[in-house]
Coordinates of C-alpha atoms in Angstrom, one line a residue:
Chain A
M195 CA 0.0 0.0 0.0
L196 CA 3.0 2.3 0.2
T197 CA 3.0 3.0 -3.5
Y198 CA 0.7 5.8 -4.5
N199 CA -1.3 4.2 -7.3
K200 CA -3.6 5.8 -9.9
R201 CA -6.8 4.6 -8.3
Q202 CA -5.9 6.1 -5.0
F203 CA -5.1 9.3 -6.7
T204 CA -8.4 9.6 -8.5
E205 CA -10.2 8.7 -5.2
N206 CA -8.4 11.4 -3.4
I207 CA -9.3 14.0 -6.0
T208 CA -12.9 12.9 -6.3
G209 CA -13.5 12.9 -2.6
R210 CA -12.1 16.4 -2.2
T211 CA -14.2 17.6 -5.2
V212 CA -17.4 16.1 -3.8
A213 CA -16.8 17.8 -0.4
L214 CA -16.0 21.1 -2.1
V215 CA -19.2 20.9 -4.2
C216 CA -21.2 20.3 -1.0
A217 CA -19.7 23.3 0.7
A218 CA -20.0 25.5 -2.4
L219 CA -23.7 24.6 -2.5
L220 CA -24.2 26.6 0.7
V221 CA -22.9 29.7 -1.0
I222 CA -25.0 29.0 -4.1
V223 CA -28.1 28.6 -1.9
V224 CA -27.5 31.9 -0.1
L225 CA -26.8 33.8 -3.3
S226 CA -29.9 32.4 -5.0
I227 CA -32.1 33.1 -2.0
T228 CA -30.9 36.7 -2.0
Y229 CA -31.2 37.0 -5.8
F230 CA -34.7 35.5 -6.1
I231 CA -36.3 37.3 -3.1
A232 CA -34.7 40.6 -4.3
S233 CA -35.8 40.2 -7.9
K234 CA -39.3 39.5 -6.9
G235 CA -39.3 42.1 -4.1
L236 CA -37.9 44.9 -6.2
S237 CA -40.5 44.6 -8.9
T238 CA -43.0 46.5 -6.7
F239 CA -40.8 49.5 -7.3
F240 CA -39.4 48.9 -10.8
V241 CA -42.4 47.3 -12.5
N242 CA -45.4 48.6 -10.5
G243 CA -43.9 52.0 -10.0
V244 CA -44.6 52.3 -6.3
S245 CA -42.1 54.7 -4.7
I246 CA -39.8 53.2 -2.1
S247 CA -40.3 56.0 0.4
E248 CA -44.0 55.8 0.0
F249 CA -43.8 52.0 0.5
L250 CA -41.8 52.4 3.7
T251 CA -43.5 55.3 5.3
Q252 CA -47.1 55.4 4.3
V253 CA -49.5 54.2 6.9
K254 CA -52.3 53.1 4.6
W255 CA -52.2 49.5 3.5
D256 CA -55.1 48.9 1.0
P257 CA -53.6 46.9 -1.9
E258 CA -57.1 46.1 -3.3
G259 CA -58.5 49.6 -3.0
E260 CA -59.0 52.2 -5.8
P261 CA -56.4 53.6 -5.9
A262 CA -54.3 50.8 -4.3
M263 CA -52.2 51.9 -1.3
Y264 CA -49.1 50.1 -0.4
G265 CA -47.9 51.6 2.8
V266 CA -46.2 48.9 4.9
F267 CA -45.3 51.1 7.7
P268 CA -47.8 49.5 10.1
F269 CA -46.3 46.1 9.4
I270 CA -42.7 47.4 10.0
L271 CA -43.7 49.2 13.2
G272 CA -45.5 46.1 14.4
S273 CA -42.5 43.9 13.8
F274 CA -40.2 46.3 15.6
L275 CA -42.6 46.9 18.5
V276 CA -43.3 43.2 19.1
T277 CA -39.5 42.4 18.9
A278 CA -38.6 45.2 21.3
L279 CA -41.3 44.2 23.8
A280 CA -40.1 40.6 23.7
A281 CA -36.5 41.6 24.2
I282 CA -37.4 44.0 27.1
I283 CA -39.1 41.2 28.9
A284 CA -36.8 38.3 28.0
A285 CA -33.3 39.9 28.2
P286 CA -33.2 40.7 32.0
L287 CA -34.9 37.4 32.8
G288 CA -32.7 35.3 30.5
I289 CA -29.4 36.9 31.6
G290 CA -30.6 36.7 35.3
A291 CA -31.2 33.0 34.8
A292 CA -27.8 32.6 33.2
I293 CA -26.1 34.3 36.1
F294 CA -28.1 32.1 38.6
M295 CA -27.0 29.0 36.7
T296 CA -23.4 29.8 36.5
E297 CA -22.6 31.9 39.5
I298 CA -25.0 31.1 42.3
F299 CA -26.0 27.5 41.7
P300 CA -23.6 26.1 39.2
G301 CA -24.0 22.4 40.1
F302 CA -27.8 22.4 39.7
G303 CA -27.4 24.8 36.7
K304 CA -25.2 22.5 34.8
K305 CA -26.9 19.2 35.6
V306 CA -30.6 20.2 35.5
L307 CA -31.3 23.7 34.2
K308 CA -29.0 23.7 31.1
P309 CA -30.3 20.6 29.5
V310 CA -33.9 21.7 30.2
I311 CA -33.3 25.0 28.6
E312 CA -31.6 23.5 25.6
L313 CA -34.6 21.3 25.2
L314 CA -36.9 24.2 25.3
V315 CA -35.0 25.9 22.4
G316 CA -36.4 23.0 20.3
I317 CA -40.1 23.5 21.1
P318 CA -41.9 24.3 17.8
S319 CA -43.2 27.8 17.3
V320 CA -46.7 26.7 16.5
V321 CA -46.9 25.2 20.0
Y322 CA -46.0 28.5 21.5
G323 CA -48.7 30.1 19.3
Y324 CA -51.2 27.5 20.4
V325 CA -50.4 28.1 24.1
G326 CA -50.7 31.9 23.6
L327 CA -54.0 31.4 21.9
S328 CA -55.5 29.2 24.5
L329 CA -54.1 30.8 27.7
L330 CA -52.8 34.2 27.1
V331 CA -55.3 35.7 24.8
P332 CA -58.3 34.7 26.9
F333 CA -56.5 35.9 30.0
I334 CA -55.8 39.4 28.5
R335 CA -59.4 39.5 27.3
E336 CA -60.8 39.0 30.8
Q337 CA -58.3 41.2 32.6
F338 CA -58.6 44.3 30.5
D339 CA -62.0 43.9 28.8
V340 CA -60.5 44.0 25.2
L341 CA -60.3 41.6 22.3
G342 CA -57.2 39.9 23.7
F343 CA -55.4 39.6 20.4
S344 CA -52.8 42.2 20.9
L345 CA -49.2 43.6 20.8
L346 CA -49.0 42.5 24.4
A347 CA -49.9 38.9 23.7
G348 CA -47.4 38.8 20.8
G349 CA -44.6 40.2 22.9
L350 CA -45.2 37.8 25.7
V351 CA -45.4 34.8 23.4
L352 CA -42.2 35.8 21.7
A353 CA -40.5 36.6 25.0
L354 CA -41.2 33.1 26.1
M355 CA -39.9 31.7 22.8
I356 CA -36.6 33.6 22.9
L357 CA -36.0 33.2 26.6
P358 CA -34.3 29.8 26.3
T359 CA -32.2 31.1 23.4
I360 CA -31.0 34.1 25.4
T361 CA -30.4 32.1 28.6
S362 CA -28.5 29.4 26.7
V363 CA -26.1 31.7 24.8
A364 CA -25.6 34.0 27.8
T365 CA -24.7 31.0 30.0
D366 CA -22.0 30.0 27.6
A367 CA -20.7 33.6 27.6
I368 CA -20.6 33.9 31.3
E369 CA -19.1 30.4 31.8
A370 CA -16.2 31.5 29.5
V371 CA -15.1 34.3 31.9
P372 CA -11.8 33.1 33.4
Q373 CA -12.1 32.0 37.1
D374 CA -9.0 34.1 37.9
L375 CA -10.9 37.3 37.3
R376 CA -13.6 36.3 39.9
N377 CA -10.9 35.2 42.4
A378 CA -9.0 38.4 42.0
S379 CA -12.2 40.4 42.6
L380 CA -13.2 38.4 45.6
A381 CA -9.7 38.6 47.1
L382 CA -10.0 42.4 46.9
G383 CA -12.9 42.1 49.3
A384 CA -15.7 42.5 46.8
T385 CA -19.0 40.7 47.6
R386 CA -20.3 38.1 45.2
W387 CA -22.8 40.5 43.7
Q388 CA -20.1 43.2 43.2
T389 CA -18.0 40.6 41.5
I390 CA -20.9 39.5 39.3
W391 CA -21.9 43.1 38.4
N392 CA -18.5 44.7 38.0
V393 CA -16.3 41.8 36.7
V394 CA -18.3 38.9 35.3
L395 CA -21.0 40.9 33.6
H396 CA -18.5 43.5 32.4
S397 CA -16.2 41.0 30.7
S398 CA -19.0 38.9 29.3
L399 CA -20.9 41.9 27.9
P400 CA -20.4 41.2 24.2
G401 CA -21.5 37.6 24.7
C402 CA -24.6 38.7 26.6
L403 CA -25.4 41.3 23.9
T404 CA -24.9 38.5 21.3
A405 CA -27.5 36.5 23.2
I406 CA -30.0 39.3 23.1
V407 CA -29.5 40.1 19.4
L408 CA -29.8 36.4 18.5
G409 CA -33.1 36.4 20.4
M410 CA -34.3 39.5 18.7
A411 CA -33.4 38.1 15.3
R412 CA -35.4 35.1 16.1
A413 CA -38.4 37.2 17.3
F414 CA -38.3 39.5 14.2
G415 CA -38.5 36.6 11.8
E416 CA -40.9 34.4 13.7
A417 CA -44.1 34.0 11.7
L418 CA -46.8 31.6 12.9
A419 CA -46.8 32.0 16.7
V420 CA -47.1 35.8 16.3
Q421 CA -49.7 35.6 13.6
M422 CA -51.9 33.5 15.9
V423 CA -52.0 35.9 18.8
I424 CA -51.6 39.5 17.5
G425 CA -55.0 40.0 15.8
N426 CA -53.6 41.2 12.4
T427 CA -55.1 44.6 11.8
T428 CA -53.2 47.1 9.7
K429 CA -54.0 50.1 11.9
L430 CA -51.3 51.7 14.0
P431 CA -51.6 50.5 17.5
G432 CA -52.5 53.0 20.2
S433 CA -51.6 50.9 23.2
L434 CA -50.2 47.6 24.2
L435 CA -53.6 46.1 24.1
D436 CA -54.4 46.9 20.5
P437 CA -54.2 44.3 17.8
I438 CA -51.3 44.8 15.3
S439 CA -49.7 43.2 12.2
T440 CA -46.1 42.3 11.6
L441 CA -44.3 41.8 8.3
T442 CA -44.3 38.0 8.8
S443 CA -48.0 37.8 9.7
G444 CA -48.9 39.9 6.7
I445 CA -47.0 37.7 4.4
T446 CA -48.3 34.5 6.0
L447 CA -52.0 35.5 5.8
N448 CA -52.0 37.0 2.3
M449 CA -49.5 35.2 0.2
G450 CA -51.8 32.3 -0.5
N451 CA -54.7 34.5 -1.5
T452 CA -53.0 36.7 -4.1
I453 CA -52.2 35.9 -7.7
Q454 CA -48.5 35.7 -8.7
G455 CA -47.3 38.8 -10.5
T456 CA -50.0 41.2 -9.4
P457 CA -48.9 44.4 -7.6
Y458 CA -50.5 43.1 -4.4
N459 CA -48.5 39.9 -4.6
N460 CA -45.3 41.8 -5.5
A461 CA -45.8 44.1 -2.4
L462 CA -45.8 41.0 -0.2
W463 CA -42.5 39.9 -1.8
S464 CA -41.1 43.4 -1.0
M465 CA -42.1 42.7 2.6
A466 CA -40.2 39.5 2.4
L467 CA -37.2 41.4 1.0
L468 CA -37.4 43.7 4.1
L469 CA -37.3 40.7 6.3
L470 CA -34.2 39.4 4.5
A471 CA -32.6 42.8 4.8
M472 CA -33.3 42.9 8.5
S473 CA -31.8 39.5 8.9
F474 CA -28.6 40.7 7.2
I475 CA -28.5 43.7 9.6
F476 CA -28.8 41.3 12.6
I477 CA -25.9 39.2 11.2
M478 CA -23.8 42.4 10.8
I479 CA -24.5 43.4 14.4
L480 CA -23.6 39.8 15.6
R481 CA -20.4 39.9 13.6
I482 CA -19.4 43.2 15.2
L483 CA -20.2 41.8 18.6
G484 CA -18.2 38.7 17.8
R485 CA -15.2 40.7 16.9
K486 CA -15.4 42.6 20.2
R487 CA -15.5 39.3 22.0
A488 CA -12.4 38.0 20.1
V489 CA -10.4 41.0 21.2
K490 CA -11.1 40.4 24.9
Chain B
M295 CA -22.7 47.2 55.3
R296 CA -24.5 48.4 52.1
A297 CA -22.5 46.0 49.9
R298 CA -23.6 43.0 52.0
V299 CA -27.3 44.0 51.8
M300 CA -27.0 44.5 48.0
D301 CA -25.4 41.1 47.7
R302 CA -28.3 39.5 49.6
A303 CA -30.9 41.3 47.7
A304 CA -29.3 40.4 44.3
T305 CA -29.1 36.7 45.3
V306 CA -32.8 36.8 46.3
I307 CA -33.8 38.5 43.1
L308 CA -31.8 36.2 40.9
T309 CA -33.2 33.2 42.6
L310 CA -36.7 34.5 42.1
I311 CA -36.0 35.0 38.4
A312 CA -34.7 31.5 38.1
I313 CA -37.8 30.1 40.0
L314 CA -40.1 32.2 37.8
I315 CA -38.5 30.9 34.6
I316 CA -38.4 27.3 35.7
G317 CA -42.0 27.6 36.9
T318 CA -43.1 29.1 33.6
L319 CA -41.4 26.6 31.4
V320 CA -42.4 23.6 33.5
G321 CA -45.9 25.0 33.6
L322 CA -45.8 25.3 29.8
L323 CA -44.9 21.7 29.2
G324 CA -47.3 20.6 31.9
F325 CA -50.1 22.6 30.3
I326 CA -49.6 21.2 26.8
L327 CA -49.3 17.6 28.1
T328 CA -52.3 17.7 30.4
Q329 CA -54.5 19.4 27.9
G330 CA -53.7 16.9 25.2
W331 CA -53.5 13.8 27.4
H332 CA -57.1 12.7 26.9
K333 CA -56.7 12.8 23.1
L334 CA -53.7 10.4 23.0
N335 CA -55.3 7.2 21.8
L336 CA -54.8 5.0 18.8
D337 CA -57.9 6.3 17.0
F338 CA -56.8 9.9 17.2
L339 CA -53.3 9.1 16.0
T340 CA -54.4 7.0 13.0
S341 CA -57.7 8.4 11.7
P342 CA -57.9 11.1 9.1
P343 CA -59.1 14.6 10.2
D344 CA -62.7 15.6 9.7
I345 CA -63.4 19.1 8.4
V346 CA -67.0 19.4 9.3
N347 CA -67.7 17.0 12.2
A348 CA -66.1 16.5 15.6
G349 CA -63.9 13.5 16.2
G350 CA -61.3 13.7 13.4
G351 CA -57.8 12.5 14.0
I352 CA -54.3 13.3 12.8
G353 CA -53.2 10.1 11.1
P354 CA -52.2 11.5 7.6
Q355 CA -50.5 14.5 9.2
L356 CA -48.4 12.4 11.5
F357 CA -47.4 10.1 8.6
N358 CA -46.6 13.2 6.5
S359 CA -44.4 14.6 9.2
L360 CA -42.4 11.4 9.5
Y361 CA -42.2 10.8 5.8
L362 CA -41.0 14.4 5.2
L363 CA -38.4 13.9 7.9
V364 CA -37.0 10.9 6.1
L365 CA -37.0 12.6 2.8
T366 CA -35.3 15.7 4.2
M367 CA -32.6 13.7 5.9
L368 CA -32.0 11.7 2.8
I369 CA -31.2 14.9 1.0
A370 CA -29.6 17.0 3.8
L371 CA -27.4 14.4 5.5
P372 CA -25.0 13.7 2.5
I373 CA -24.7 17.3 1.6
G374 CA -24.3 18.4 5.2
I375 CA -21.7 15.8 5.9
G376 CA -19.9 16.5 2.7
A377 CA -19.7 20.2 3.4
G378 CA -18.7 19.5 7.0
I379 CA -15.8 17.3 5.7
Y380 CA -14.7 20.1 3.5
M381 CA -14.8 22.7 6.3
A382 CA -12.9 20.5 8.7
E383 CA -10.3 18.7 6.5
Y384 CA -9.7 20.7 3.4
A385 CA -10.9 24.4 3.7
P386 CA -7.8 26.6 3.2
D387 CA -7.7 29.9 5.1
N388 CA -8.8 32.1 2.3
K389 CA -11.6 34.4 1.2
F390 CA -13.6 31.6 -0.3
T391 CA -13.7 29.7 3.0
Q392 CA -14.6 32.9 4.8
F393 CA -17.5 33.3 2.3
I394 CA -18.7 29.7 3.0
R395 CA -18.6 30.5 6.7
M396 CA -20.6 33.6 6.2
S397 CA -23.1 31.7 4.1
I398 CA -23.6 29.2 6.9
E399 CA -24.1 32.1 9.3
V400 CA -26.7 33.7 7.0
L401 CA -28.5 30.4 6.4
S402 CA -28.8 29.7 10.1
S403 CA -30.3 33.0 10.9
L404 CA -32.7 33.4 8.0
P405 CA -36.3 33.5 9.1
S406 CA -38.0 30.2 8.1
I407 CA -40.7 32.1 6.3
V408 CA -38.1 33.6 3.9
V409 CA -36.8 30.1 3.2
G410 CA -40.4 29.0 2.6
L411 CA -40.9 31.8 0.1
F412 CA -37.7 31.0 -1.7
G413 CA -39.0 27.4 -1.9
L414 CA -42.3 28.6 -3.2
L415 CA -40.5 30.5 -6.0
V416 CA -38.0 27.9 -6.9
F417 CA -39.1 24.5 -5.9
V418 CA -42.9 25.0 -6.3
N419 CA -43.3 27.5 -9.2
M420 CA -40.2 27.4 -11.3
T421 CA -40.0 23.6 -11.3
G422 CA -43.7 23.3 -12.0
W423 CA -44.1 20.6 -9.3
G424 CA -46.7 22.6 -7.3
Y425 CA -47.0 22.0 -3.6
T426 CA -45.2 18.7 -3.0
L427 CA -43.5 16.8 -0.2
F428 CA -40.4 17.0 -2.3
S429 CA -40.4 20.8 -2.4
G430 CA -41.0 20.8 1.3
A431 CA -38.0 18.5 1.8
L432 CA -35.8 20.7 -0.3
A433 CA -36.8 23.8 1.7
L434 CA -36.2 22.1 5.0
T435 CA -32.8 21.0 3.7
V436 CA -31.9 24.6 3.1
F437 CA -33.2 25.3 6.6
N438 CA -31.2 22.5 8.3
L439 CA -27.9 22.5 6.3
P440 CA -26.1 25.0 8.5
L441 CA -26.8 23.0 11.6
L442 CA -25.7 19.8 10.0
V443 CA -22.5 21.3 8.6
R444 CA -21.5 22.9 11.9
V445 CA -22.2 19.7 13.8
T446 CA -20.2 17.6 11.3
E447 CA -17.3 20.0 11.3
D448 CA -17.2 20.1 15.1
A449 CA -17.4 16.3 15.4
L450 CA -14.6 15.8 12.8
R451 CA -12.4 18.4 14.5
N452 CA -12.8 16.6 17.9
V453 CA -11.3 13.4 16.6
P454 CA -7.8 13.1 18.1
R455 CA -5.0 14.1 15.7
S456 CA -3.1 11.0 16.6
Q457 CA -5.7 8.7 15.0
K458 CA -5.5 10.6 11.7
E459 CA -1.7 10.7 11.8
A460 CA -1.5 6.9 12.5
S461 CA -3.6 6.2 9.5
L462 CA -1.7 8.6 7.2
A463 CA 1.6 7.1 8.5
L464 CA 0.4 3.7 7.3
G465 CA 0.4 5.1 3.8
I466 CA -3.4 5.4 3.6
T467 CA -4.6 8.2 1.4
K468 CA -6.2 11.3 2.8
W469 CA -9.6 10.5 1.5
R470 CA -9.5 6.9 2.8
T471 CA -8.4 8.2 6.1
I472 CA -11.3 10.5 6.3
V473 CA -13.9 7.9 5.2
S474 CA -12.6 4.9 7.2
V475 CA -10.9 6.5 10.2
I476 CA -12.1 10.0 11.0
L477 CA -15.7 9.8 9.9
P478 CA -16.5 6.6 12.0
A479 CA -14.9 8.2 15.0
A480 CA -17.0 11.3 14.5
L481 CA -20.2 9.4 14.0
P482 CA -21.7 9.8 17.5
G483 CA -21.4 13.6 17.3
I484 CA -22.8 13.7 13.8
L485 CA -25.7 11.4 14.7
T486 CA -26.6 13.5 17.8
G487 CA -26.7 16.6 15.6
A488 CA -28.8 14.8 13.0
I489 CA -31.3 13.7 15.6
L490 CA -31.6 17.3 17.0
A491 CA -32.0 18.5 13.4
S492 CA -34.8 16.0 13.0
G493 CA -36.6 17.5 15.9
R494 CA -36.5 20.8 14.2
V495 CA -37.8 19.4 10.9
F496 CA -40.7 17.8 12.8
G497 CA -41.8 21.0 14.4
E498 CA -41.2 23.4 11.5
A499 CA -44.3 24.9 9.9
A500 CA -43.7 28.4 8.4
A501 CA -41.4 27.1 5.7
L502 CA -43.8 24.3 4.8
L503 CA -47.0 26.5 4.3
F504 CA -45.6 27.6 1.0
T505 CA -43.8 24.4 -0.1
A506 CA -45.5 21.2 1.0
G507 CA -48.8 23.0 1.2
M508 CA -51.7 23.1 3.6
S509 CA -53.7 20.1 2.5
S510 CA -53.4 16.4 2.0
P511 CA -55.1 14.3 -0.6
N512 CA -57.2 11.4 0.8
L513 CA -54.5 8.8 1.3
N514 CA -54.9 5.2 0.5
F515 CA -52.6 3.4 2.9
T516 CA -52.6 0.1 0.9
D517 CA -51.2 1.8 -2.1
F518 CA -47.4 1.7 -2.1
S519 CA -46.7 3.0 -5.6
L520 CA -44.4 6.1 -5.8
T521 CA -46.4 7.8 -8.5
S522 CA -50.1 7.4 -7.7
P523 CA -51.6 10.6 -6.4
T524 CA -53.3 9.0 -3.4
S525 CA -50.3 6.9 -2.4
P526 CA -48.8 8.0 0.9
L527 CA -45.3 7.3 -0.5
N528 CA -45.6 9.5 -3.5
P529 CA -43.1 12.4 -2.9
F530 CA -44.8 14.5 -5.5
R531 CA -48.1 15.1 -3.7
P532 CA -49.1 17.9 -1.4
A533 CA -48.8 17.1 2.3
E534 CA -49.9 18.9 5.4
T535 CA -47.7 18.1 8.4
L536 CA -48.6 18.0 12.0
A537 CA -47.2 21.4 12.8
V538 CA -49.0 23.0 9.9
H539 CA -52.2 21.2 10.9
I540 CA -51.9 22.8 14.4
W541 CA -51.5 26.2 12.8
K542 CA -54.4 25.7 10.4
V543 CA -56.8 24.3 13.0
N544 CA -56.1 27.2 15.3
S545 CA -56.3 30.0 12.8
E546 CA -59.0 28.8 10.4
G547 CA -60.4 25.7 11.9
L548 CA -64.1 24.9 11.1
T549 CA -64.3 21.7 13.0
P550 CA -66.4 22.0 16.2
D551 CA -63.7 20.3 18.2
A552 CA -60.8 22.3 16.7
R553 CA -59.6 23.1 20.2
D554 CA -59.5 19.4 21.1
V555 CA -57.6 18.5 17.9
A556 CA -55.1 21.3 18.6
D557 CA -54.7 20.1 22.2
G558 CA -54.0 16.6 21.1
A559 CA -51.8 17.5 18.1
S560 CA -49.7 19.9 20.2
A561 CA -49.1 17.2 22.9
V562 CA -48.0 14.7 20.2
L563 CA -45.6 17.3 18.7
I564 CA -44.1 18.1 22.1
I565 CA -43.7 14.4 23.0
A566 CA -42.0 13.9 19.6
V567 CA -39.6 16.8 20.2
L568 CA -38.8 15.5 23.7
L569 CA -38.2 12.0 22.3
F570 CA -35.8 13.4 19.7
N571 CA -33.9 15.3 22.3
V572 CA -33.6 12.5 24.8
S573 CA -32.7 10.0 22.2
A574 CA -30.1 12.3 20.7
R575 CA -28.3 12.4 24.1
W576 CA -28.8 8.7 24.8
F577 CA -27.9 7.5 21.3
G578 CA -24.7 9.6 21.1
T579 CA -23.4 8.1 24.4
W580 CA -24.5 4.6 23.3
V581 CA -22.7 4.7 19.9
Y582 CA -19.7 6.2 21.6
K583 CA -19.5 3.3 24.1
K584 CA -20.0 0.7 21.3
M585 CA -17.3 2.1 19.3
T586 CA -14.7 2.6 22.0
S587 CA -15.7 -0.8 23.3
G588 CA -15.6 0.7 26.6
S589 CA -15.6 1.8 30.0
N590 CA -16.1 5.4 29.3

């Protein structure tokens, strides 16, 4: 076997090529997703002649009206509001839980909590939507004497969905803080909380921010759970208890009912393009945070 | 001592947060399981749904979910493992490799609805297949590839260098070494990742609304042909999966017992996800023990 024969040579080359093709496929898929969504999404502006600024800032969405109005601002606002609400609720809880698991009760955290939380990351979003629909919406309806389908319900469901993600990523970040730093702080006479606040949280900050941004990216792109509980009206919300729409819920509900190639349909693809653009923005933020972490 | 009081207060608050989260999450699982428990019988699991009357089951949906899972894994595993091999064993440190890495990152954070819309455009409309299981499997492949590639790459990198060097020193070619030494050693890690990915496939819905469709033909479970439109095995037929069914029943269900069906289906989905998670952990350890014939 010590001689390098021709069969082995071809085998080596073929194997390497097959592996390379598989890897290159990932690039092709990403490029074609971007190309196809963009080419469909841009036709609203270049074929149907809707102005981009009108599309982004108009508050009236009436694609079947005369004249048709394609203002997607209510959807954009809805997506941002619901994502922000989810992050405001989930971020302190998730990071708090991560601190508890690593700093206060590490044995229990590693053996019990971590696996449980990793398991919860895998719960399907329709199940969260279903729980929101059968518990949360009726609860809000009874408490506040409103419809129940609301920004608040959407934010709470999303907060619950992204909580495991935030906790899990933040735990990894906090665990990565070198023990020496903690010991040094404690040796200087700092209390455990002072050490956590000034040393541990400070040096794991990029990691914790990464956890929050990952959670927000997930919340922004989530479609079905949100659609089930937010009510889907295209009016601007006046309060937390008003029903709203998001980009994802608008697409989910209408894509099947519109005809390919019509301006209405194209407008929905433009909304998909906005989602894609937002996900690129989230990735950019994550990359910047990642670089910060690498420097530390 | 202000610091001491702060320390106490922080510990109490963090503990409360942890209790709140554990309580919520355990409550969530408990709620889903207890709500759906009474529906978990053979009749519900095997009979077809009824659109007008109460008492329909989820038989075809359950079958579709499992069949879609198999199809997706048949396509995704070879590509994912191939790309993982490239990234771990061949990828030079250059711009192209960086581009592949970025593509993996982009794919893993794309909202699933965007992947679904891409599938609608390319696998449903451009190919002319219409809503089919196969289109759904391709969309889910896109959705799962990043996870599989990352898992494979990690598993391959974790194989001790000495094993690889021993094989190469015997004059065995690089490709042979990868296939017959490194890959088997990395198998437990890859399998664990594949099972976790399966859990995600099983619960995914948003990407399937636009690719596999929201309806199932009346299936004839005695027909095993691959081409007949009523054959369950035909990959070119529309198929509604369990997760999609939960969404549909909740948002536009006409059945009088829609709530019941959603309860039962959600419980089944959760149990499936739990099984996937537990078996992933258990299976990984088991294969590892088998292969190292050992005491570990």
